[in-house]
XYZ file of C-alpha atoms in Angstrom:
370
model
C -49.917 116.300 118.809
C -48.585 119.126 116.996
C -48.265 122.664 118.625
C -50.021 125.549 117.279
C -48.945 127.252 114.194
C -45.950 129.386 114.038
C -45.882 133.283 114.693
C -49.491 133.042 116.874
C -49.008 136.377 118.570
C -48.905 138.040 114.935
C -52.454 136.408 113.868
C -53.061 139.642 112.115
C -50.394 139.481 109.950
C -51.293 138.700 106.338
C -48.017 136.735 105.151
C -47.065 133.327 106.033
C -43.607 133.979 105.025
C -40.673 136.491 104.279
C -38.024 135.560 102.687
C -34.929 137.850 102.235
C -31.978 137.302 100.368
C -30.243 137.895 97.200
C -31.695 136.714 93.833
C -29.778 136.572 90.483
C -30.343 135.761 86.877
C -28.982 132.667 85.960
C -27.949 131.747 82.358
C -28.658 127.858 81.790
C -27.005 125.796 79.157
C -28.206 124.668 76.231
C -26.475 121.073 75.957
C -23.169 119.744 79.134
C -19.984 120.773 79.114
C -17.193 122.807 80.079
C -18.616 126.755 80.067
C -16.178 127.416 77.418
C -17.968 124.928 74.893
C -21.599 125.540 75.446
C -22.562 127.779 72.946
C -25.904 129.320 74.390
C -27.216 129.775 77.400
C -31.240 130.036 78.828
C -32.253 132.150 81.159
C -33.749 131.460 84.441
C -33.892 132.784 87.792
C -31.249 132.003 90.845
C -31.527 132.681 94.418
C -31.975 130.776 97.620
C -34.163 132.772 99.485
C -36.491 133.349 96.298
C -36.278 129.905 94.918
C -38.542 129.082 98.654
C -40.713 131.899 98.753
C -41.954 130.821 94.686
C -42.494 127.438 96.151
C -44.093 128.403 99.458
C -46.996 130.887 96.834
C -47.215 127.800 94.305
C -48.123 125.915 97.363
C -50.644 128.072 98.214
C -49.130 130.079 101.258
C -48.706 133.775 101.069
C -44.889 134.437 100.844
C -43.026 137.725 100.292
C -39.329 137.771 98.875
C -37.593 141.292 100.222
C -34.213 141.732 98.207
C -32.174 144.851 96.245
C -31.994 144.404 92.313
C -30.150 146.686 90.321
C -32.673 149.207 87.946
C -32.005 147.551 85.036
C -33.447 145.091 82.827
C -31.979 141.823 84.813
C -33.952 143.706 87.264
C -37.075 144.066 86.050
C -36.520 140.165 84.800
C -36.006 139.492 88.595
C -38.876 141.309 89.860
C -41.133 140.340 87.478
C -40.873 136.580 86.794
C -40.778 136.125 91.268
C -44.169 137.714 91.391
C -45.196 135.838 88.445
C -45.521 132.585 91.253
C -48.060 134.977 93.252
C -45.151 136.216 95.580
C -45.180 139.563 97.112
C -41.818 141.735 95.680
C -43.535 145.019 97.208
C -41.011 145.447 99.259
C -37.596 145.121 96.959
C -35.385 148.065 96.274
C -33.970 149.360 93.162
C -30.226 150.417 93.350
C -29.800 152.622 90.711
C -25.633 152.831 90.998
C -25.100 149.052 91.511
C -26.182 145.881 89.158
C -28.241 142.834 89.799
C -26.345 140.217 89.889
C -25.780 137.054 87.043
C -24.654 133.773 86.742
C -23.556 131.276 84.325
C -23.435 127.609 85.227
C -23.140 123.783 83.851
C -25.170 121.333 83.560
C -23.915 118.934 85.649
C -24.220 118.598 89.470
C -23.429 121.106 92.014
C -21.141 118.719 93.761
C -19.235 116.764 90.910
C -15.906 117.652 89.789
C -16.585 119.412 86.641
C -19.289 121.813 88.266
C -18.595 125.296 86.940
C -20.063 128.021 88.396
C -19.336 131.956 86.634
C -20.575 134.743 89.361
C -21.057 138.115 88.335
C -22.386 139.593 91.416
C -19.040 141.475 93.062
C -20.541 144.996 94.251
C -24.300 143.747 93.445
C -27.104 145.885 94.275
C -27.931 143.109 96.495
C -24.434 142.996 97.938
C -25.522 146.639 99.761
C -28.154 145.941 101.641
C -27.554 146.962 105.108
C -29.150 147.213 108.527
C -29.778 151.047 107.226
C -31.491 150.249 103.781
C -33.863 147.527 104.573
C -37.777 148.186 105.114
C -38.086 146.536 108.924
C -41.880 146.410 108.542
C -42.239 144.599 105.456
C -39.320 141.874 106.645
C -41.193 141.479 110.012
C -44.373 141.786 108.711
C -44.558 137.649 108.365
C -45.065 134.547 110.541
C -41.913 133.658 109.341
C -39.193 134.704 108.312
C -36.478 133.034 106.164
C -33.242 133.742 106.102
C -29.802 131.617 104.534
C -26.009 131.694 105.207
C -25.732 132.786 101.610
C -26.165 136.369 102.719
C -23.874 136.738 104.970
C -21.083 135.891 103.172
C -21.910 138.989 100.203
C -20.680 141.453 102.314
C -19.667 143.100 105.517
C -22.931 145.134 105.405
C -25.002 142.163 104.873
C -23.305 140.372 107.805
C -24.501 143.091 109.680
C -28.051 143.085 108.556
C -28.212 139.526 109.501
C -27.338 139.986 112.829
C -29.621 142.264 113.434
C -32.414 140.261 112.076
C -31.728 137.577 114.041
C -31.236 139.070 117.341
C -34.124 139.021 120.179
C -36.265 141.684 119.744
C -40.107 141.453 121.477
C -42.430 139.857 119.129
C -40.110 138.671 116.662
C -41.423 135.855 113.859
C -39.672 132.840 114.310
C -36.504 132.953 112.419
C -35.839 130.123 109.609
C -31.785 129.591 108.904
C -30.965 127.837 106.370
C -26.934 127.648 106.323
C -26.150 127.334 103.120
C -22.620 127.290 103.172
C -21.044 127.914 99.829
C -17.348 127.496 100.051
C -16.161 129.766 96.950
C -18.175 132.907 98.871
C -15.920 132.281 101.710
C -12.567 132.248 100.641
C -10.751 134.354 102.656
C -13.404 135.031 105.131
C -14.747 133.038 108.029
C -17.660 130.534 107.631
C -18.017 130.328 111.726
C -20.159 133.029 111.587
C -22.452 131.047 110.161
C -22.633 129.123 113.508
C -23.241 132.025 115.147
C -26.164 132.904 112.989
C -27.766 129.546 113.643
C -27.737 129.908 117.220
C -29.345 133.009 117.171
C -32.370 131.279 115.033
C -35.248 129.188 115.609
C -35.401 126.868 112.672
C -32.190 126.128 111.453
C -31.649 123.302 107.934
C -27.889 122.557 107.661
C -26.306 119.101 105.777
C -23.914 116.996 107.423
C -21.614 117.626 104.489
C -21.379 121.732 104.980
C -21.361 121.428 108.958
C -17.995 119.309 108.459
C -16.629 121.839 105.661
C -17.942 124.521 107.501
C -17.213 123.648 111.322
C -15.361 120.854 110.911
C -17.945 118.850 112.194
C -19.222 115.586 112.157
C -22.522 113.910 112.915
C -26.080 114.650 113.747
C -25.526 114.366 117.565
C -22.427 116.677 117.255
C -23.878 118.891 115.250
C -27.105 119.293 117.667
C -24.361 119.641 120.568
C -22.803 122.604 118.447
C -26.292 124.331 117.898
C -28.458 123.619 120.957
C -30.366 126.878 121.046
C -32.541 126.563 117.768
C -36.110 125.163 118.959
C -35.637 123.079 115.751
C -32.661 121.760 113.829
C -33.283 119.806 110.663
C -29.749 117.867 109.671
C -29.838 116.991 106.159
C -27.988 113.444 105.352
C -28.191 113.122 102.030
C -29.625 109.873 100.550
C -29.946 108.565 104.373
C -32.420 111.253 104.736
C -33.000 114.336 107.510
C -32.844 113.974 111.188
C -34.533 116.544 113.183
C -33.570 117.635 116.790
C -37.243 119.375 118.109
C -37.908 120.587 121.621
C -38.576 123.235 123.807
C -35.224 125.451 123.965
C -35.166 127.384 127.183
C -34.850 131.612 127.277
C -37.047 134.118 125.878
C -36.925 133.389 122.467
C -38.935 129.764 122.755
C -41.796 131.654 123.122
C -41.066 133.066 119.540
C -40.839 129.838 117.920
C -44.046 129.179 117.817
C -45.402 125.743 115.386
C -41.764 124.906 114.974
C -41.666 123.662 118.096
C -42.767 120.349 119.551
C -42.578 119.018 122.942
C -40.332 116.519 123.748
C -41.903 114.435 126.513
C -40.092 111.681 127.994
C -36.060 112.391 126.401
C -33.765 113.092 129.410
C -32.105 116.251 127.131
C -35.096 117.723 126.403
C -35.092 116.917 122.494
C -37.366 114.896 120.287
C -35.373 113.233 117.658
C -37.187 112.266 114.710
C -35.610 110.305 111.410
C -36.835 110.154 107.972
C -35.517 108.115 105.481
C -35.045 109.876 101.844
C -37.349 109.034 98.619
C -36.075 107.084 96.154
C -35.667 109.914 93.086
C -34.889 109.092 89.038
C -32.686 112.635 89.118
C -32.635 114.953 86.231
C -30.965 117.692 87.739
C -29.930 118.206 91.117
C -30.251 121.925 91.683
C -32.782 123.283 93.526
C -33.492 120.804 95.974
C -32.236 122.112 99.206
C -34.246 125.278 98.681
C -37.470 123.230 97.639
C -37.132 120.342 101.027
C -37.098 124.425 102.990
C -40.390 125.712 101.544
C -41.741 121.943 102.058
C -40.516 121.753 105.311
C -41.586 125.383 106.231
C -45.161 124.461 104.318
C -46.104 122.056 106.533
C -45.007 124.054 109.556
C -47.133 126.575 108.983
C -49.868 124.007 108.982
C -48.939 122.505 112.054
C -48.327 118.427 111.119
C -45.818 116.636 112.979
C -41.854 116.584 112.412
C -42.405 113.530 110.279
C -44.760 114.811 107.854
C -42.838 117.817 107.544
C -39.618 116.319 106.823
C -41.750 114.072 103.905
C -43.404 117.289 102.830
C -39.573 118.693 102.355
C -38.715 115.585 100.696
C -42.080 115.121 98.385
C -41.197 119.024 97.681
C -37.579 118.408 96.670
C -38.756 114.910 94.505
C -40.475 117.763 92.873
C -37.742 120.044 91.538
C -35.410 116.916 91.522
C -37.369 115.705 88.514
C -37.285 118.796 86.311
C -34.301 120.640 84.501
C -34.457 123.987 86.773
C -34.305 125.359 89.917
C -38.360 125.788 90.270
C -41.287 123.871 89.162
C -44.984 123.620 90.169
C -45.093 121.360 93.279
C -47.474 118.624 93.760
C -51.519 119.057 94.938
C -51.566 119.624 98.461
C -54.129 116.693 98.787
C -51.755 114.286 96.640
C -48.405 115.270 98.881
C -50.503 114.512 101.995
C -51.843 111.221 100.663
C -47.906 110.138 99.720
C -46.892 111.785 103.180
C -48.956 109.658 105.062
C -47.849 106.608 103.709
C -47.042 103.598 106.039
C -42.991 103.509 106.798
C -43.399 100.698 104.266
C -44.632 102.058 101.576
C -42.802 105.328 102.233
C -39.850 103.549 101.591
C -40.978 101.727 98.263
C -41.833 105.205 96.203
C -39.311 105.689 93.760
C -40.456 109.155 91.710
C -39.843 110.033 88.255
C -40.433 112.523 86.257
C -43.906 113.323 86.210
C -45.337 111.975 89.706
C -46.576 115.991 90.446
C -49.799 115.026 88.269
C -52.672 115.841 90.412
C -54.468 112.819 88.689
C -52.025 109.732 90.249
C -52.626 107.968 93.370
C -50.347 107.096 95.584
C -50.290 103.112 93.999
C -49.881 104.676 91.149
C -46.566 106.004 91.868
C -43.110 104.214 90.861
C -42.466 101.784 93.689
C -38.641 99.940 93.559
C-alpha cells in the first residue's frame, strides 16, 4: 500500500509544489537547420524548473515557480505566460540591473550531433540569486519542493543557495532533485557537486546517460550505491524505461520524505526496486520530456499511488509533450492517464502513442497499440 502523501506535517500549507529555478525565453525555429540558416525564430518559454510547475497546475495541483527575471519585457513575457498555466509567480523577483535570460535553439534533438544550442544568460538576473535574495517562506511554503542540477551550475551564488535549500532544517518539505546535468554549463567547473546535492535530497531523477558523463558512472545498481541517502531515486534508462530504488533511508531526514517513500518489506538492503518499461512514442520533438516524466512522477506522488503508477504517470506525462512541437502542452485527463496507467503489463507494453492520444474522449483500446 502506498504511504501517506508527501509533506503531512505541513497539511496547512496551500501549495502542492515549489519549484525554483531559472526560466528563459526561448526563440524556436521556424523550419531545421543549422542556426545560421533559419531565418525566423518563435518564441516560447524555457526552463526546467518552470516547464514542471506549468505541468504540475495543468494537472490540476497547485504549483508555485520562485525564480529572478530581469525588469524587462522578456520579463514580463516570463512572468506572464507561467501564470497563464494557473501557476503561482508571486514570489519572483525583478532585477532591475541584470537581464532575463534567452535562448536560441534547433530543431533537431537535444542529443544528436547537429543540436545547436545559443545561450544568452551570462550575468542573468537569474544567475544572482543567492542564499541572501531569496523569499524562504514562499520556497518552503510547499509540500514539495523542486529543485534541478541546472542551478547550480549558473553561478557560485546559486551553488550556495542550493545548499542551503537542501540541507536539514526541522520541518523541511521533501526535497525533489532532478540532476540535470548539462555538460556545456560545466565546462570548467565541477559536475560532482551535483552528487553532493542528490545526497542531500529526498527524491532524486537522474539518467543513466548523465550519471556516467557526470560521475563516471555506470548502472542502476551503481548508481543507487553512489546515492544511497535519497528515500527515492528514480534512474531514467531511456527507451528501457525508469528503475526506481524506494525505501526507508535511515537519519532524520526520512521523516521528511513523506509520500515519496515506500516501505520495502522483505529486501535484505532495505530498498524496493521497482522497473517500468517505457511507452512506445511516434516522436515529434524530443524536448521537454525529462521535465514533463518529473511533474508526472511528482503528480502522482502527491496522490499517493504506488512506484509503478508513478513511474507510468511520468511516462503517460512525457508521451504527452513527446507528441507536440514544444516544451509544454496540456497533459492528458487525470481519469484517462489513470485508466492507461492501470493497464495490465500486457497491454502497457502494446500502447504505442501518437500525436493526439491526450483527447479526453479515447479509451484506452482506442489508443495506438504496435
Amino acid at each position: 500500500m502506498p504511504g501517506p502523501a508527501p509533506g503531512t506535517a505541513h497539511a496547512a500549507t496551500t501549495t502542492d509544489v515549489v519549484c525554483l529555478g531559472e526560466s528563459m525565453v526561448t526563440f524556436l525555429p521556424s523550419q531545421p537547420g543549422r542556426l545560421a540558416d533559419v531565418p525566423s525564430f518563435g518564441r516560447g518559454i524555457g526552463g526546467a524548473e518552470s516547464n514542471v510547475a506549468c505541468a504540475l497546475a495543468a494537472a490540476g495541483h497547485r504549483a508555485a515557480w520562485v525564480g529572478r527575471v530581469g525588469a524587462d519585457g522578456f520579463g514580463d513575457h516570463l512572468v506572464e505566460t507561467i501564470a497563464g498555466y494557473g501557476v503561482d509567480t508571486s514570489a519572483v523577483r525583478r532585477d532591475p540591473g541584470r537581464p532575463t535570460g534567452i535562448y536560441f535553439r534547433t530543431a533537431t534533438d537535444r542529443g544528436a550531433g547537429a543540436h545547436e544550442v545559443a545561450y544568452y544568460r551570462a550575468g542573468s538576473a537569474a544567475s544572482a540569486m543567492s542564499p541572501s535574495n531569496v523569499p524562504y517562506g514562499e520556497v518552503f511554503a510547499g509540500r514539495i519542493l523542486h529543485l534541478s542540477g541546472i542551478t547550480a551550475a549558473l553561478s557560485g551564488d546559486c551553488l550556495a543557495l542550493l545548499r542551503e535549500l537542501t540541507a536539514e532544517r526541522p520541518g523541511r518539505p521533501l526535497v525533489s532533485f532532478d540532476v540535470n546535468h548539462r555538460p556545456h554549463l560545466w565546462r570548467g567547473g565541477d559536475a560532482s557537486v551535483l552528487l553532493e546535492l542528490a545526497r542531500r535530497s529526498d527524491l532524486v531523477f537522474v539518467g543513466e546517460d548523465e550519471a556516467e558523463e557526470a560521475w563516471g558512472i555506470e548502472g542502476a545498481e551503481a548508481i543507487r550505491a553512489a546515492l544511497p541517502e535519497p528515500s527515492v531515486l528514480v534512474v531514467k534508462r531511456g527507451s528501457a524505461g525508469a528503475t526506481v530504488f524506494s525505501g526507508l533511508r535511515p537519519g532524520p531526514r526520512s521523516s521528511n520524505a513523506g509520500g515519496a517513500e515506500d516501505a520495502a518489506a522483505g529486501t535484505g538492503s532495505g530498498d524496493t526496486v521497482t522497473h517500468v518499461p517505457a511507452l512506445h512514442v511516434d516522436v515529434v520533438a524530443a524536448v521537454g520530456a525529462g521535465d514533463a516524466f518529473a511533474a508526472g512522477f511528482l503528480s502522482a506522488t502527491l496522490r499517493g499511488l504506488p512506484v509503478r503508477d508513478r513511474v507510468r504517470h511520468g511516462h503517460l506525462m512525457a508521451a504527452a509533450v513527446l507528441t507536440v512541437p514544444g516544451d509544454l502542452t496540456e497533459p492528458p485527463a487525470r481519469d484517462h492517464a489513470d485508466r492507461l496507467a492501470a493497464l495490465d503489463d500486457g497491454a502497457w507494453g502494446r500502447l504505442r502513442l501518437g500525436p493526439g492520444w491526450t483527447a479526453a474522449d479515447r479509451a484506452p483500446e482506442e489508443v495506438r497499440t504496435s
